[in-house]
Amino acid sequence: MNGRTPLIAGNWKMHKMGSQAVEAANQLKRLIEKATDVEVMIAPTYTALYQVAQVLKDSTIALGAQNLYWEKQGAFTGEISSEMLVDAGCSHVIIGHSERRQFFGETDASVNLKIQAALAAGLIPVFCIGETEAQREAGETFSVLDKQVRDGLKGFSFEDLSGLVVAYEPVWAIGTGKTATREQAQKVHQFIRSLLETLFDKPFAGSVRILYGGSVKPDNVRALMEMPDVDGALVGGASLDPETFSKLVFFNL
Ligand code: PGA
């Protein structure tokens, strides 16, 4: 027993209108009512957050956002602050997802600022890292991850980062149906944990949940979750249908 409660997190990306998000949240609530020893989080799109928060009020399912902007308020058209996410009912926020890095110019430096803003507002950051296919093929996986972790977490102490969740998502496995093998995932998760130990300390590294993400499905979740350093999953496609997602929550059955 490592003392880390598994976390199964659903990233709904840019899917579902408000009413559809409410319906899916209601369904999920019913489907996983009896789940124990697992934490569940869903991250709907911004416009559905407040509505979904009302549905989740009397449940143990946590609400997350998919991004934030680091300033508290001001003339930043189109952006949303960490306080606004808290106000909408969020407890978690996904930061540095590879789609934000690839399509929206997210850098390790902006990820660092966002983690800082999330922590200041009391949000749990789900800090995403991962290598591209080209980087893996060039043998750069570990150096890429090393830089993402060091720069993303630069300037924090382990006290600041309490509750931090890391999500390892190989870019080549996201939405492609190509999952990393569980051995590949374990090797990377172990690397990340030992890096956290080097940067902070052993108890902290041992407490951080490291999720795997990238084509997690009901038929591969259990094998991944059996690995000692895989503490959960960050799920895109398979989180959209509550029935399918509930099977991931019950990975142990
Ligand atoms: P996927 O997405 O499960 O659809 O591969 C994972 C993610 O982007 O978090």
mmCIF file of C-alpha atoms in Angstrom, residues 55-206:
data_model
loop_
_atom_site.group_PDB
_atom_site.id
_atom_site.type_symbol
_atom_site.label_atom_id
_atom_site.label_comp_id
_atom_site.label_asym_id
_atom_site.label_seq_id
_atom_site.Cartn_x
_atom_site.Cartn_y
_atom_site.Cartn_z
ATOM 1 C CA VAL A 55 -25.345 18.691 -10.016
ATOM 2 C CA LEU A 56 -22.206 17.582 -8.197
ATOM 3 C CA LYS A 57 -22.921 19.479 -4.964
ATOM 4 C CA ASP A 58 -24.219 16.448 -3.112
ATOM 5 C CA SER A 59 -21.751 13.974 -4.607
ATOM 6 C CA THR A 60 -18.094 13.115 -4.112
ATOM 7 C CA ILE A 61 -17.233 13.853 -7.739
ATOM 8 C CA ALA A 62 -14.859 16.809 -7.980
ATOM 9 C CA LEU A 63 -15.157 19.503 -10.602
ATOM 10 C CA GLY A 64 -12.180 20.656 -12.619
ATOM 11 C CA ALA A 65 -11.534 23.238 -15.307
ATOM 12 C CA GLN A 66 -9.355 22.628 -18.341
ATOM 13 C CA ASN A 67 -7.224 25.758 -18.154
ATOM 14 C CA LEU A 68 -6.950 29.160 -16.469
ATOM 15 C CA TYR A 69 -5.162 32.464 -16.816
ATOM 16 C CA TRP A 70 -2.732 33.477 -14.110
ATOM 17 C CA GLU A 71 -3.766 37.083 -13.523
ATOM 18 C CA LYS A 72 -6.451 37.665 -10.894
ATOM 19 C CA GLN A 73 -8.523 40.092 -12.985
ATOM 20 C CA GLY A 74 -8.119 42.851 -15.504
ATOM 21 C CA ALA A 75 -8.105 43.643 -19.188
ATOM 22 C CA PHE A 76 -7.459 40.125 -20.475
ATOM 23 C CA THR A 77 -10.241 39.555 -22.966
ATOM 24 C CA GLY A 78 -11.302 35.947 -23.205
ATOM 25 C CA GLU A 79 -9.381 34.730 -20.181
ATOM 26 C CA ILE A 80 -10.591 33.226 -16.905
ATOM 27 C CA SER A 81 -8.864 33.482 -13.515
ATOM 28 C CA SER A 82 -8.400 30.883 -10.828
ATOM 29 C CA GLU A 83 -10.767 32.806 -8.510
ATOM 30 C CA MET A 84 -13.428 32.658 -11.198
ATOM 31 C CA LEU A 85 -13.020 28.893 -11.378
ATOM 32 C CA VAL A 86 -13.400 28.594 -7.626
ATOM 33 C CA ASP A 87 -16.451 30.834 -7.848
ATOM 34 C CA ALA A 88 -17.934 28.500 -10.480
ATOM 35 C CA GLY A 89 -17.451 25.529 -8.134
ATOM 36 C CA CYS A 90 -14.108 24.039 -9.214
ATOM 37 C CA SER A 91 -11.633 22.338 -6.908
ATOM 38 C CA HIS A 92 -9.206 21.179 -9.630
ATOM 39 C CA VAL A 93 -7.733 22.581 -12.819
ATOM 40 C CA ILE A 94 -5.891 20.872 -15.662
ATOM 41 C CA ILE A 95 -2.744 22.809 -16.557
ATOM 42 C CA GLY A 96 -0.380 22.384 -19.495
ATOM 43 C CA HIS A 97 -2.394 19.835 -21.444
ATOM 44 C CA SER A 98 -0.547 18.907 -24.626
ATOM 45 C CA GLU A 99 -3.343 20.371 -26.760
ATOM 46 C CA ARG A 100 -2.744 23.718 -25.067
ATOM 47 C CA ARG A 101 0.985 23.338 -25.584
ATOM 48 C CA GLN A 102 0.558 22.321 -29.250
ATOM 49 C CA PHE A 103 -2.254 24.613 -30.398
ATOM 50 C CA PHE A 104 -2.257 27.556 -28.000
ATOM 51 C CA GLY A 105 1.381 28.308 -27.366
ATOM 52 C CA GLU A 106 1.501 27.046 -23.782
ATOM 53 C CA THR A 107 5.095 26.943 -22.533
ATOM 54 C CA ASP A 108 6.768 25.592 -19.423
ATOM 55 C CA ALA A 109 6.982 29.189 -18.204
ATOM 56 C CA SER A 110 3.251 29.849 -18.626
ATOM 57 C CA VAL A 111 2.486 26.487 -17.044
ATOM 58 C CA ASN A 112 4.557 27.559 -14.043
ATOM 59 C CA LEU A 113 2.593 30.804 -13.686
ATOM 60 C CA LYS A 114 -0.688 28.925 -13.995
ATOM 61 C CA ILE A 115 0.274 26.412 -11.325
ATOM 62 C CA GLN A 116 1.169 29.331 -9.060
ATOM 63 C CA ALA A 117 -2.219 30.970 -9.684
ATOM 64 C CA ALA A 118 -4.085 27.708 -9.117
ATOM 65 C CA LEU A 119 -2.344 27.067 -5.804
ATOM 66 C CA ALA A 120 -2.917 30.631 -4.629
ATOM 67 C CA ALA A 121 -6.655 30.153 -5.129
ATOM 68 C CA GLY A 122 -6.665 26.747 -3.434
ATOM 69 C CA LEU A 123 -7.199 24.768 -6.634
ATOM 70 C CA ILE A 124 -5.487 21.419 -7.140
ATOM 71 C CA PRO A 125 -3.412 21.578 -10.315
ATOM 72 C CA VAL A 126 -3.409 18.551 -12.602
ATOM 73 C CA PHE A 127 -0.050 19.288 -14.198
ATOM 74 C CA CYS A 128 0.285 17.629 -17.623
ATOM 75 C CA ILE A 129 3.533 16.613 -19.240
ATOM 76 C CA GLY A 130 4.443 14.310 -22.092
ATOM 77 C CA GLU A 131 6.715 13.787 -25.066
ATOM 78 C CA THR A 132 5.776 13.812 -28.731
ATOM 79 C CA GLU A 133 6.287 10.826 -31.003
ATOM 80 C CA ALA A 134 9.314 12.472 -32.655
ATOM 81 C CA GLN A 135 10.872 13.135 -29.257
ATOM 82 C CA ARG A 136 10.327 9.537 -28.191
ATOM 83 C CA GLU A 137 11.827 8.244 -31.414
ATOM 84 C CA ALA A 138 14.822 10.514 -30.965
ATOM 85 C CA GLY A 139 15.385 9.036 -27.496
ATOM 86 C CA GLU A 140 14.517 12.325 -25.820
ATOM 87 C CA THR A 141 11.601 11.178 -23.655
ATOM 88 C CA PHE A 142 13.344 11.536 -20.328
ATOM 89 C CA SER A 143 15.119 14.805 -21.110
ATOM 90 C CA VAL A 144 11.858 16.355 -22.341
ATOM 91 C CA LEU A 145 9.998 15.277 -19.207
ATOM 92 C CA ASP A 146 12.858 16.388 -17.002
ATOM 93 C CA LYS A 147 12.663 19.903 -18.426
ATOM 94 C CA GLN A 148 8.861 20.049 -18.269
ATOM 95 C CA VAL A 149 8.863 19.038 -14.605
ATOM 96 C CA ARG A 150 11.785 21.243 -13.535
ATOM 97 C CA ASP A 151 10.508 24.344 -15.322
ATOM 98 C CA GLY A 152 6.849 23.761 -14.534
ATOM 99 C CA LEU A 153 7.556 23.396 -10.822
ATOM 100 C CA LYS A 154 10.363 25.957 -10.588
ATOM 101 C CA GLY A 155 10.297 28.142 -7.486
ATOM 102 C CA PHE A 156 7.862 26.051 -5.433
ATOM 103 C CA SER A 157 8.493 24.243 -2.185
ATOM 104 C CA PHE A 158 6.852 20.928 -1.460
ATOM 105 C CA GLU A 159 4.621 22.690 1.061
ATOM 106 C CA ASP A 160 3.312 24.924 -1.734
ATOM 107 C CA LEU A 161 2.612 21.898 -3.891
ATOM 108 C CA SER A 162 0.663 19.794 -1.447
ATOM 109 C CA GLY A 163 -2.097 17.972 -3.311
ATOM 110 C CA LEU A 164 -0.353 18.360 -6.683
ATOM 111 C CA VAL A 165 -1.379 15.828 -9.319
ATOM 112 C CA VAL A 166 0.910 15.081 -12.268
ATOM 113 C CA ALA A 167 -0.484 13.597 -15.471
ATOM 114 C CA TYR A 168 1.900 11.845 -17.817
ATOM 115 C CA GLU A 169 0.345 11.929 -21.251
ATOM 116 C CA PRO A 170 2.532 10.846 -24.156
ATOM 117 C CA VAL A 171 1.333 13.081 -26.977
ATOM 118 C CA TRP A 172 1.427 10.164 -29.436
ATOM 119 C CA ALA A 173 -1.099 8.274 -27.304
ATOM 120 C CA ILE A 174 -3.714 11.021 -26.959
ATOM 121 C CA GLY A 175 -6.841 10.372 -28.976
ATOM 122 C CA THR A 176 -4.958 7.958 -31.223
ATOM 123 C CA GLY A 177 -5.968 4.624 -29.733
ATOM 124 C CA LYS A 178 -2.227 3.937 -29.218
ATOM 125 C CA THR A 179 -1.784 3.446 -25.483
ATOM 126 C CA ALA A 180 1.642 3.277 -23.947
ATOM 127 C CA THR A 181 2.285 -0.232 -22.703
ATOM 128 C CA ARG A 182 1.994 -0.506 -18.983
ATOM 129 C CA GLU A 183 5.725 -1.115 -18.792
ATOM 130 C CA GLN A 184 6.398 2.099 -20.728
ATOM 131 C CA ALA A 185 4.042 4.000 -18.449
ATOM 132 C CA GLN A 186 5.581 2.549 -15.286
ATOM 133 C CA LYS A 187 9.101 3.388 -16.422
ATOM 134 C CA VAL A 188 8.162 7.014 -17.005
ATOM 135 C CA HIS A 189 6.102 7.328 -13.820
ATOM 136 C CA GLN A 190 9.004 5.955 -11.825
ATOM 137 C CA PHE A 191 11.304 8.470 -13.497
ATOM 138 C CA ILE A 192 8.939 11.334 -12.633
ATOM 139 C CA ARG A 193 8.654 10.228 -9.027
ATOM 140 C CA SER A 194 12.387 9.990 -8.584
ATOM 141 C CA LEU A 195 12.810 13.413 -10.175
ATOM 142 C CA LEU A 196 10.291 14.809 -7.666
ATOM 143 C CA GLU A 197 12.347 13.204 -4.934
ATOM 144 C CA THR A 198 15.487 14.908 -6.240
ATOM 145 C CA LEU A 199 13.762 18.281 -6.549
ATOM 146 C CA PHE A 200 11.803 18.099 -3.279
ATOM 147 C CA ASP A 201 11.952 15.129 -0.943
ATOM 148 C CA LYS A 202 10.956 11.509 -0.608
ATOM 149 C CA PRO A 203 7.728 11.849 1.407
ATOM 150 C CA PHE A 204 6.474 14.470 -1.027
ATOM 151 C CA ALA A 205 7.425 12.399 -4.085
ATOM 152 C CA GLY A 206 5.698 9.429 -2.501
#
